[in-house]
Coordinates of C-alpha atoms in Angstrom, one line a residue:
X266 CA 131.9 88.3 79.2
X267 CA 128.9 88.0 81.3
X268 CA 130.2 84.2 82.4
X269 CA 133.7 85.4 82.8
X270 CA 132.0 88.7 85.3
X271 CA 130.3 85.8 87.3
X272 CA 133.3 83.7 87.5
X273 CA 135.3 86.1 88.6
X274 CA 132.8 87.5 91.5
X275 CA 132.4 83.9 92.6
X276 CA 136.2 83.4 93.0
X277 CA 136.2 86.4 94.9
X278 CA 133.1 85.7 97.2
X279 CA 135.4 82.6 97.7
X280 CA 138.1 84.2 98.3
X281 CA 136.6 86.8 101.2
X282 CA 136.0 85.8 104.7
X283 CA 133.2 85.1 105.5
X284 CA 131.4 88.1 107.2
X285 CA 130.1 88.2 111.1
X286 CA 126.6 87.7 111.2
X287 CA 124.5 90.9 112.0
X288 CA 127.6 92.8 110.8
X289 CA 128.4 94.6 108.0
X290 CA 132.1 94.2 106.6
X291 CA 132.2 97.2 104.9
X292 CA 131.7 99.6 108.5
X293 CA 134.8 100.6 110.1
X294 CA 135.7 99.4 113.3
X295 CA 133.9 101.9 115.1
X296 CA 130.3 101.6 113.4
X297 CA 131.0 98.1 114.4
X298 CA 131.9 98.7 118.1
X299 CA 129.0 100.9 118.5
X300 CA 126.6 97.4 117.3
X301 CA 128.2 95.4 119.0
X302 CA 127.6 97.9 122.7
X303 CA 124.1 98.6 121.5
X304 CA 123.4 94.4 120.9
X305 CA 124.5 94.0 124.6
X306 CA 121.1 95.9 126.1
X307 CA 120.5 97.4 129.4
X308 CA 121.1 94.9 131.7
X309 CA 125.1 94.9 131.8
X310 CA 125.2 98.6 131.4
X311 CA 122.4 98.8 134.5
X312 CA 125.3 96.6 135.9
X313 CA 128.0 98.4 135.1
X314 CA 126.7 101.3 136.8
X315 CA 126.0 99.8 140.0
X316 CA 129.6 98.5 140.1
X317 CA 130.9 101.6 139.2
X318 CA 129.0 103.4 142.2
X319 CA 129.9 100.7 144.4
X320 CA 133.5 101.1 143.9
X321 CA 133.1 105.0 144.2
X322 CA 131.0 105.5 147.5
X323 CA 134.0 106.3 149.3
X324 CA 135.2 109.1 146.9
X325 CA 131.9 110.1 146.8
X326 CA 131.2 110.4 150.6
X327 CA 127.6 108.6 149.8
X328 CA 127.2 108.0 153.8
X329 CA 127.4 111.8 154.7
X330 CA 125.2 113.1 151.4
X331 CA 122.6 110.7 152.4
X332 CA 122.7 111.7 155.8
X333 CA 122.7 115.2 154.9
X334 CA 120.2 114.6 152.8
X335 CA 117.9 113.3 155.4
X336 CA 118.5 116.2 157.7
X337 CA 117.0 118.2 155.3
X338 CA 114.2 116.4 154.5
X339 CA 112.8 116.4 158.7
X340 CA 113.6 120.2 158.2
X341 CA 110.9 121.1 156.0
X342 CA 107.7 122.3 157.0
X343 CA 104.2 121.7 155.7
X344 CA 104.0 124.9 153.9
X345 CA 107.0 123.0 151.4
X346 CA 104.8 120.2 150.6
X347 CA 101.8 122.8 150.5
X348 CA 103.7 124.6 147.6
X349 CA 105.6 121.5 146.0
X350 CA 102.6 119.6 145.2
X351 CA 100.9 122.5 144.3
X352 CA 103.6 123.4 141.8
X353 CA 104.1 119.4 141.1
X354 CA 100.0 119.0 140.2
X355 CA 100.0 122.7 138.0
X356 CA 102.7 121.4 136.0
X357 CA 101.3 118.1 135.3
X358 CA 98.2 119.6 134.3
X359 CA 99.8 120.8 131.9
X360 CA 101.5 118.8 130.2
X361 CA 98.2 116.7 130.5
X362 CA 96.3 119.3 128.6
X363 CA 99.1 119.5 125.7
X364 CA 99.2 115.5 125.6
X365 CA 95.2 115.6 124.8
X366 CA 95.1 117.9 122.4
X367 CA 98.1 116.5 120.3
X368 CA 96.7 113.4 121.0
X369 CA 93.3 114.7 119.6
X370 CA 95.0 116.6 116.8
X371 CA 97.6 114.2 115.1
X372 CA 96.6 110.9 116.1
X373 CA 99.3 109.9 118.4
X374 CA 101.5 111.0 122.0
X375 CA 103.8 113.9 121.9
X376 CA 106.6 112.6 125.0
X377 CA 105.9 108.8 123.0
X378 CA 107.2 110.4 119.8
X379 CA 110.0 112.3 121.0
X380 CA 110.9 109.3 122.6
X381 CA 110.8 107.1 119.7
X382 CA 112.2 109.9 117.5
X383 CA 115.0 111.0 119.8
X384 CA 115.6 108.9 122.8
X385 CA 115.3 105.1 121.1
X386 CA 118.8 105.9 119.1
X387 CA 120.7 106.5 122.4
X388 CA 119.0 103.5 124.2
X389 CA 120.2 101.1 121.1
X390 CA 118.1 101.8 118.2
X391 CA 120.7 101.8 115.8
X392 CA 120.6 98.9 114.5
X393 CA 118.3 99.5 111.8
X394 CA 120.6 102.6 110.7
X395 CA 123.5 100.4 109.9
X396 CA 121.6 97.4 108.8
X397 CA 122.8 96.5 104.7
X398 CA 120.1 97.8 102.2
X399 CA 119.7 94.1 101.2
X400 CA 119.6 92.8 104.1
X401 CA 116.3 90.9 105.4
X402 CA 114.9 93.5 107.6
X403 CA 115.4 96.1 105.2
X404 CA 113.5 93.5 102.8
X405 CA 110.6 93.7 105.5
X406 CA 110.3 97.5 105.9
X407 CA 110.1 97.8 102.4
X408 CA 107.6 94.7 101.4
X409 CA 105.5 96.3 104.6
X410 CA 105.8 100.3 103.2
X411 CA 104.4 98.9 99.6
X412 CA 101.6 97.1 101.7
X413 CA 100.6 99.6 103.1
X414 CA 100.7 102.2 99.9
X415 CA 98.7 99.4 97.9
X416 CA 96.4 99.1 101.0
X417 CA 95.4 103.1 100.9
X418 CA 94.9 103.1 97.2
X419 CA 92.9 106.3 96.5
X420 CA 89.4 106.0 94.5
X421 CA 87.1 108.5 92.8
X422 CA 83.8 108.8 94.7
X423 CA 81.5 107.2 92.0
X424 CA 78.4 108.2 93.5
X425 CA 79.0 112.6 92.7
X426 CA 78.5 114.5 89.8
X427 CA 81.3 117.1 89.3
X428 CA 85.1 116.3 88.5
X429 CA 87.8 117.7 86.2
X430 CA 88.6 116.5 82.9
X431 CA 91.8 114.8 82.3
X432 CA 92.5 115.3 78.8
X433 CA 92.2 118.7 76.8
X434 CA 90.3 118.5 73.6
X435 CA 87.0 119.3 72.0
X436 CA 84.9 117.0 74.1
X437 CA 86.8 117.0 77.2
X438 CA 86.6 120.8 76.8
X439 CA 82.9 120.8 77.0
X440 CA 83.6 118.4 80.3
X441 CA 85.4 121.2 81.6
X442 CA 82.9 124.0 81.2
X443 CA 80.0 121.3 82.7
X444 CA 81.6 120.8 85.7
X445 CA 83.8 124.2 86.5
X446 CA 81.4 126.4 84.8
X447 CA 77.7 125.5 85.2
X448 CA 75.8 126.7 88.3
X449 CA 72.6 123.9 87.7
X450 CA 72.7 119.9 86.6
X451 CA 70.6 121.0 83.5
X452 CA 73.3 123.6 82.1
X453 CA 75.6 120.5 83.2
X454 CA 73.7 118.4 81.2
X455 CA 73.4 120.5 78.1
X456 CA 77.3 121.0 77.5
X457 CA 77.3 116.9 78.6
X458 CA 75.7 116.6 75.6
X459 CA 77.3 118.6 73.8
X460 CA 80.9 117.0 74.7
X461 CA 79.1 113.5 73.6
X462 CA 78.5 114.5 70.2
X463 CA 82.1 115.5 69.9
X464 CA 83.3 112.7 71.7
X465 CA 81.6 110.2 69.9
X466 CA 83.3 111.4 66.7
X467 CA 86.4 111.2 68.3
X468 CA 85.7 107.9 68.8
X469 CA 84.7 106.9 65.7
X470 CA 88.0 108.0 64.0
X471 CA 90.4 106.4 66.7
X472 CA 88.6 103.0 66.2
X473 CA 89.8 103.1 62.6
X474 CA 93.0 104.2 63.2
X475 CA 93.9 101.4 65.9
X476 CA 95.5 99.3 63.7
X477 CA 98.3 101.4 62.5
X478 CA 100.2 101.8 65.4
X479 CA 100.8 101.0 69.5
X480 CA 100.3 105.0 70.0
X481 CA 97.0 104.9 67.5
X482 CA 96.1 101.9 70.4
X483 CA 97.0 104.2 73.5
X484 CA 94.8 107.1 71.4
X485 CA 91.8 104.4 71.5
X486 CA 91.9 103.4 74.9
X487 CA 92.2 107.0 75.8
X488 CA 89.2 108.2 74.0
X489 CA 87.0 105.3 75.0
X490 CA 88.0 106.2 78.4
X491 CA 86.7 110.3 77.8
X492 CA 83.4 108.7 76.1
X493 CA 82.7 106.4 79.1
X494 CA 83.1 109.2 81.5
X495 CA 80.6 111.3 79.5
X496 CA 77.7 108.6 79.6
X497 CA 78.7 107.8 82.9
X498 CA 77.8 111.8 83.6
X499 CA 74.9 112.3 81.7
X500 CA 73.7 108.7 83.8
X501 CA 74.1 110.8 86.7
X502 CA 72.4 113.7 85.3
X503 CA 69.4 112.2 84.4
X504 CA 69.1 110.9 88.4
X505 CA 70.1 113.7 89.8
X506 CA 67.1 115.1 87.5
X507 CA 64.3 112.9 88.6
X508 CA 64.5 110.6 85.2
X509 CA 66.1 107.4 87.0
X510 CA 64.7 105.0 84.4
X511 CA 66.8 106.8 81.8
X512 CA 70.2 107.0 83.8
X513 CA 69.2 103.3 84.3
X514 CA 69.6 102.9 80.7
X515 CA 72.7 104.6 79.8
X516 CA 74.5 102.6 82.8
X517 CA 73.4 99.2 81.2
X518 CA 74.2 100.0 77.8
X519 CA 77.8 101.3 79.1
X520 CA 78.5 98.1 81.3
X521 CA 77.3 95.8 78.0
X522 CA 79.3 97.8 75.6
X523 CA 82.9 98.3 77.5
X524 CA 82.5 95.4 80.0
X525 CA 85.9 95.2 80.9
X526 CA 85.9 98.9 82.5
X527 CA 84.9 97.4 85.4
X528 CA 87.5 99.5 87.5
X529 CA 85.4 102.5 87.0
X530 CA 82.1 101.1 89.6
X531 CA 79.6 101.8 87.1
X532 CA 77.7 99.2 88.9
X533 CA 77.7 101.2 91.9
X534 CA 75.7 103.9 90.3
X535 CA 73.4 101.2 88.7
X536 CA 72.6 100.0 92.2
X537 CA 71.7 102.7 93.8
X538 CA 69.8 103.7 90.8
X539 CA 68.0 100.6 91.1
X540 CA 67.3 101.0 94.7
X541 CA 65.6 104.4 94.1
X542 CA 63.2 102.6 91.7
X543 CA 62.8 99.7 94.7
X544 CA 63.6 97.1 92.2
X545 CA 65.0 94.6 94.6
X546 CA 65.3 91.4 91.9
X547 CA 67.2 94.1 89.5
X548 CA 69.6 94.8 92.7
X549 CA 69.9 91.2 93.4
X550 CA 71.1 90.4 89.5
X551 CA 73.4 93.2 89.5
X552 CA 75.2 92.0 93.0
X553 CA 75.0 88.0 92.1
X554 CA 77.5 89.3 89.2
X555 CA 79.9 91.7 90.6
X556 CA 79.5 90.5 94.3
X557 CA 82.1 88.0 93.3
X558 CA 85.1 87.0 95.4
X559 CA 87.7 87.9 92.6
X560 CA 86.4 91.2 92.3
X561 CA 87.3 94.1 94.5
X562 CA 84.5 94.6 96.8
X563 CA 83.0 98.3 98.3
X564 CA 80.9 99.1 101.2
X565 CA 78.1 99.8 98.2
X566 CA 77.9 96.0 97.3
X567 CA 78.9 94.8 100.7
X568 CA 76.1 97.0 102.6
X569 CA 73.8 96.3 99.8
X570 CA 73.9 93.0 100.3
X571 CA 73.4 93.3 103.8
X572 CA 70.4 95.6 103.1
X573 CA 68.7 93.0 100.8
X574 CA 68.8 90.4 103.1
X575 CA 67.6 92.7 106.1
X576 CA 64.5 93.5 103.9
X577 CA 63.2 90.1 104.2
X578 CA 63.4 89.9 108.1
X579 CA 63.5 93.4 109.4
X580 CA 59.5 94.4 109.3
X581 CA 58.8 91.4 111.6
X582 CA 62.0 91.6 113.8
X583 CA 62.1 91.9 117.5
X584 CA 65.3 91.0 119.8
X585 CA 63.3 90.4 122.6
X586 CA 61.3 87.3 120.5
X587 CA 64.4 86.5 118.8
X588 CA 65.8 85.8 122.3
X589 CA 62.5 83.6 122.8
X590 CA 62.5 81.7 119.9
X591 CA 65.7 81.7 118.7
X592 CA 66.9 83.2 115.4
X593 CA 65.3 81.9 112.2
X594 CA 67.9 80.8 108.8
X595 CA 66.5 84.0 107.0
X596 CA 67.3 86.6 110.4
X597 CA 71.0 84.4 111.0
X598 CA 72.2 85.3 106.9
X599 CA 70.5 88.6 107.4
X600 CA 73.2 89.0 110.5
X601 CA 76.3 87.5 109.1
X602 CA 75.5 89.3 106.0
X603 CA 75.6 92.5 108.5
X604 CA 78.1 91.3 110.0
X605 CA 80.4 90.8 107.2
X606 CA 79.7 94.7 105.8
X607 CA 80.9 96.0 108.8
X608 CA 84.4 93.8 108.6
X609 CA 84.7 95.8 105.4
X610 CA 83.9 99.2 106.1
X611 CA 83.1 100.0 110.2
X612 CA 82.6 103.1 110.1
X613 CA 79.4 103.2 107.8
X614 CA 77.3 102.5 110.7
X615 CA 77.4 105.3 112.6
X616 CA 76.4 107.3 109.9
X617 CA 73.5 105.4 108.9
X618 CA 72.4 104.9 112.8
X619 CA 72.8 108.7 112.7
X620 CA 75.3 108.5 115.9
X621 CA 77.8 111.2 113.9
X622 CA 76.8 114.1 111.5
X623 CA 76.9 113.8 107.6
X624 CA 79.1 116.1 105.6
X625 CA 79.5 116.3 102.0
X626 CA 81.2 113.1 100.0
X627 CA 85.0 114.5 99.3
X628 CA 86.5 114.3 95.7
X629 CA 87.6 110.8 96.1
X630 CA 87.8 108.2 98.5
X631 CA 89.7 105.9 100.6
X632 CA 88.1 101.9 100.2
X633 CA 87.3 100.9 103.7
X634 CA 88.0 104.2 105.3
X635 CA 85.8 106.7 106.5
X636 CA 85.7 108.7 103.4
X637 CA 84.1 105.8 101.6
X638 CA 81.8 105.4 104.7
X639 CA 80.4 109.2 104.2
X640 CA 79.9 108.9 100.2
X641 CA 78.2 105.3 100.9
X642 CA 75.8 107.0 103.9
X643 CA 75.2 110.1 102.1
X644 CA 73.3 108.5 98.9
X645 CA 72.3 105.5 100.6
X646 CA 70.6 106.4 104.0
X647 CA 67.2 107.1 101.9
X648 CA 67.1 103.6 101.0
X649 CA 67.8 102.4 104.5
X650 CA 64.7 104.2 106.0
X651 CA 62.5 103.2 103.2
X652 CA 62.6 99.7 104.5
X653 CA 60.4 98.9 108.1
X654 CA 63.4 97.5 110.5
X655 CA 66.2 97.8 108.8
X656 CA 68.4 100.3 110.7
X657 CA 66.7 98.7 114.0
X658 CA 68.3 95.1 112.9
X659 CA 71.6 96.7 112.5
X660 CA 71.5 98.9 115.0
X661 CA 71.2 95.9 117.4
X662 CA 73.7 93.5 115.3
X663 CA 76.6 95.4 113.8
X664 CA 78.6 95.6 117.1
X665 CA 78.4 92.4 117.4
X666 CA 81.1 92.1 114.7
X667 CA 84.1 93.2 116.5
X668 CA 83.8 89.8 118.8
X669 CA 84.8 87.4 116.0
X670 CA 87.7 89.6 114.8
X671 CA 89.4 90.9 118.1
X672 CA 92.6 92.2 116.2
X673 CA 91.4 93.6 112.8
X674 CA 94.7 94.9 112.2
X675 CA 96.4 91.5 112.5
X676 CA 93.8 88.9 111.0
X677 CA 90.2 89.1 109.5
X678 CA 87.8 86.7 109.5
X679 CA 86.0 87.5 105.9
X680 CA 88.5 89.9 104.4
X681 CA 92.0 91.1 104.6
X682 CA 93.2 92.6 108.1
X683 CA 91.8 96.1 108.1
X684 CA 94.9 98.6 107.0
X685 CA 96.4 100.8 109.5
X686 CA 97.0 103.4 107.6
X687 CA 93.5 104.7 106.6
X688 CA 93.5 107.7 109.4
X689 CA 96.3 109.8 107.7
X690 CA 94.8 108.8 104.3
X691 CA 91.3 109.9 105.4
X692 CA 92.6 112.9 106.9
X693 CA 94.2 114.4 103.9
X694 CA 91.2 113.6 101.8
X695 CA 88.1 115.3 104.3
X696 CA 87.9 118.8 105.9
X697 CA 89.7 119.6 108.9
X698 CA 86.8 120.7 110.9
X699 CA 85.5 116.5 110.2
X700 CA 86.1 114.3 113.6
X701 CA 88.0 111.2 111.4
X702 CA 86.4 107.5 112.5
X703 CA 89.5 105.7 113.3
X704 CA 88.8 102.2 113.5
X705 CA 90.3 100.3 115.6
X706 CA 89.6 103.0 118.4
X707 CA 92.8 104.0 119.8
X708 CA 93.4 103.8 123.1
X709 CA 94.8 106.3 125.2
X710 CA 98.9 106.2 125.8
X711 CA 100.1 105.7 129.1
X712 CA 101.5 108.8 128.8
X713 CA 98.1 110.8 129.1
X714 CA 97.0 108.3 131.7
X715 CA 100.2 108.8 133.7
X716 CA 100.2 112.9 133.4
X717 CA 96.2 112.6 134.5
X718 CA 97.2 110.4 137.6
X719 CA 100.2 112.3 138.8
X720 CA 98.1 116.0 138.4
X721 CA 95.0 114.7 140.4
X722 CA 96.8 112.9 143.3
X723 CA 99.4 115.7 144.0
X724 CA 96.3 118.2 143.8
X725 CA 94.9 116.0 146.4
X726 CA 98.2 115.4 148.6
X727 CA 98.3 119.5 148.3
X728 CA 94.4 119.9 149.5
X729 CA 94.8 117.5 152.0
X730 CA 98.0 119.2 153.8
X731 CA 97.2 122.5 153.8
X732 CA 93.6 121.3 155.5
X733 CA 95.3 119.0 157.9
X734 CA 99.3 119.9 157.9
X735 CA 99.8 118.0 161.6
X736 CA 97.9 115.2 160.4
X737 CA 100.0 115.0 156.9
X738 CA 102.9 115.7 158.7
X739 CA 103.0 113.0 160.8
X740 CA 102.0 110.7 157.8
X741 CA 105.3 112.2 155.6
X742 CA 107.8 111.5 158.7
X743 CA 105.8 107.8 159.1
X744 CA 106.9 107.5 155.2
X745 CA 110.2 108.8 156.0
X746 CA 111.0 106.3 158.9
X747 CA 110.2 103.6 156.3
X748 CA 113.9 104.6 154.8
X749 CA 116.2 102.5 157.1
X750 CA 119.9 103.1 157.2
X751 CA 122.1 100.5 155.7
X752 CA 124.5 98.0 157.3
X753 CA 127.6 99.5 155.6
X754 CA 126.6 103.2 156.7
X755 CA 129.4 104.7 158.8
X756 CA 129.0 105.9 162.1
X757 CA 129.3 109.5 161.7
X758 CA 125.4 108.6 159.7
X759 CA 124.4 106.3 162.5
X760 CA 125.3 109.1 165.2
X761 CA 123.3 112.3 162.9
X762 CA 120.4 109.4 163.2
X763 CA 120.3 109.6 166.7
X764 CA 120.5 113.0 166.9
X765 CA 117.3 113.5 165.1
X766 CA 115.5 111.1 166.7
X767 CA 116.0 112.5 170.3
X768 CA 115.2 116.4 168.4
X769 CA 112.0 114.8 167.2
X770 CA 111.3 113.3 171.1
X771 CA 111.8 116.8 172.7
X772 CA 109.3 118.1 170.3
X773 CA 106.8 115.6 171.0
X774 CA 107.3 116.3 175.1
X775 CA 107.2 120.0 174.6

């Protein structure tokens, strides 16, 4: 029956005319004028219009409005400019104070969105509206919205101490208590150990179990998964607590004994662990195996890398030899490997430069955002002072990154273009009262520029004519006699022309 279905659907595909391209059969023939005026554009309806007003300047009486229109204009007196400037330069002020602070508050213009939002579907934004669901640009929006979800995939912070459990049992009970409940890391650590024991027999009884069925299976993976994020707390414990070479321990023993829970950047802890107890060759073993490129990376491996590499140059640095000499093979990898940490993640160097102020790591964190640059500065920056050099080598090599990739959003030169749509993930994730790095550094619209221009020169044009009214007055009528009559005018315009010019020659002889 299947066959005899697609048989039947190709005869009738067959069978159907074949549909006008852009065009959706099934739309009535309205939906399908209104395309069709839409794909025209602007130019024949610009026109259109001119034609139209052509053909009606008659009707109209064009001539005598315009002439009219003139009269009144070598009727007004300075005081009118005075006041319409005045009132034109307040207003645009403004609106110019509203454009910053939306544009300081949500990222983007206020008059651009409207526009976009409201004025775009009567200018002949339709299209998209009536476009089929399967048809290719509707394939794009979609392939582009699950880019960018996969691109702002959310992480947990590996480097802090105190989350919720996930599952409700004995041991994840005592997981509960140690990180709602206690006030210190050593009541922490007691009920730690305390949900270990129980997790561990847990664990014990799942393993034998696993056999029997696929939900015994999901019951394994689930406890192993509670008893990994118990060690992986009393690791953290034990640093927080001064005893480093025993949260050393734990975290080698948990990534030799579940290697495959790599997701969970254990090796993140271990490395700044490590870098606490200034064992550099320990660092440089742990990054040589999960610095690889078909592993996800993290500004902890990436600026790690960089920092290692720094060590062995940075004592003896100096730009202004470097610019003598030349740079040596050691200072050049010390600089791409700089270089190529700040493609990743761009705003971590501000923090570490101390050029913005620290706050506490959120929750979780956004990879390559500014979240994951605050967790990465907060626990790190220690490690950067503690070698001679080191922030003075990056402070005078990381802007140098931006030359090789001048359009991060659109093509990277180590890694993946940088997602545009880490601000409004970082924002949701970090305190309001926290300035958001957006990187790459927005520009201003044209609409704040415009507002800004328009306030400050009709401020001026007001200043400057109620200081010198004859000498602005002259200039406004030297602006007006710019506006020459046209040949088709009529001659009742031509003669109301005259007439003002011999009204402004009496003046001028009185």
């Amino acid at each position: 029956m299947a066959d005899g279905g697609g048989s039947g659907e190709a005869a009738a595909a067959r069978a159907s005319p074949a549909p006008v391209p852009g065009l959706n059969p099934m739309l009535g023939w309205r939906e399908r004028l209104r395309a069709g005026l839409a794909g025209t554009g602007a130019p024949v309806w610009f026109v259109a219009g001119l034609g139209l007003l052509y053909a009606l300047r008659i009707p109209l009486r064009l001539c005598e409005n315009l002439a009219a229109v003139t009269v009144f204009l070598n009727s007004l007196t300075p005081k009118f400019y005075v006041a319409l400037t005045g009132t034109s330069s307040l207003i645009s002020g403004l609106i110019f104070v509203f454009e910053w602070w939306y544009f300081h508050k949500h990222g983007t213009s206020f008059i651009e969105q409207v526009s976009v939002s409201h004025l775009q579907p009567l200018m002949g934004g339709t299209e998209s509206s009536i476009s089929e669901p399967g048809s290719p640009s509707r394939n794009r929006e979609s392939e582009t919205s699950r880019q960018n979800l996969s691109e702002c995939k959310v992480w947990r912070n590996p480097l802090n101490l105190f989350r919720g459990a996930e599952y409700r049992s004995c041991a994840t009970a005592y997981v509960l208590l140690a990180e709602e409940e206690a006030t210190t890391i050593v009541d922490a650590e007691k009920l730690f150990k305390q949900a270990l024991k129980a997790g561990e027999t847990i664990y014990r009884q799942s393993q034998q179990c696993q056999h029997q069925s696929p939900q015994h299976e999901a019951q394994l993976r689930r406890d192993t998964n509670v008893l990994v994020y118990i060690k992986r707390r009393l690791a953290m414990c034990a640093r927080k607590l001064g005893r480093i070479r025993e949260a050393v321990k734990i975290m080698r023993d948990l990534m030799k004994e579940f290697p495959p829970l790599t997701m969970l950047n254990i090796h993140e802890n271990l490395l700044e662990s490590l870098l606490e107890l200034q064992a550099y060759a320990d660092v440089q073993a742990v990054l040589a195996k999960y610095d690889d490129i078909s592993l996800p990376k993290s500004a902890a491996i990436c600026y790690t890398a960089a920092l290692l590499k720094t060590r062995t140059v940075s004592e003896k640095f100096s730009p202004e030899t470097a610019s003598r000499r030349g740079l040596s093979t050691a200072e050049i990898n010390a600089m791409e490997a700089i270089h190529r940490a700040v493609e990743f993640n761009p705003h971590v160097p501000k923090y570490l430069l101390e050029m913005k102020s620290l706050i506490l790591p959120p929750e979780h964190i956004l990879k390559r955002g500014d979240s994951e640059a605050i967790a990465y500065a907060f626990f790190h920056l220690q490690h950067w002072k503690r070698i001679e050099g080191a922030l003075n080598l990056l402070q005078c090599t990381w802007e140098g990154t931006f030359r090789m990739i001048p359009h991060p959003l659109e093509k990277g030169h180590l890694f993946y273009p940088y997602p545009s749509c880490t601000e409004m993930a970082d924002r949701e994730l970090l305190p309001t009262f926290h300035h958001v790095s957006v990187y790459p550094k927005k520009e201003l619209p044209l609409f704040i520029h415009f507002t800004a221009g328009f306030c400050s020169s009709t401020a001026m044009i007001a200043i400057l004519t109620h200081q010198f009214p004859e000498i602005m007055g002259i200039f406004a009528k030297a602006v007006l006699g710019l506006w020459r009559p046209q040949p088709w005018a009529s001659s009742g315009f031509e003669e109301n022309t005259q007439d003002l010019k011999s009204e402004d020659l009496g003046l001028s002889s009185g």
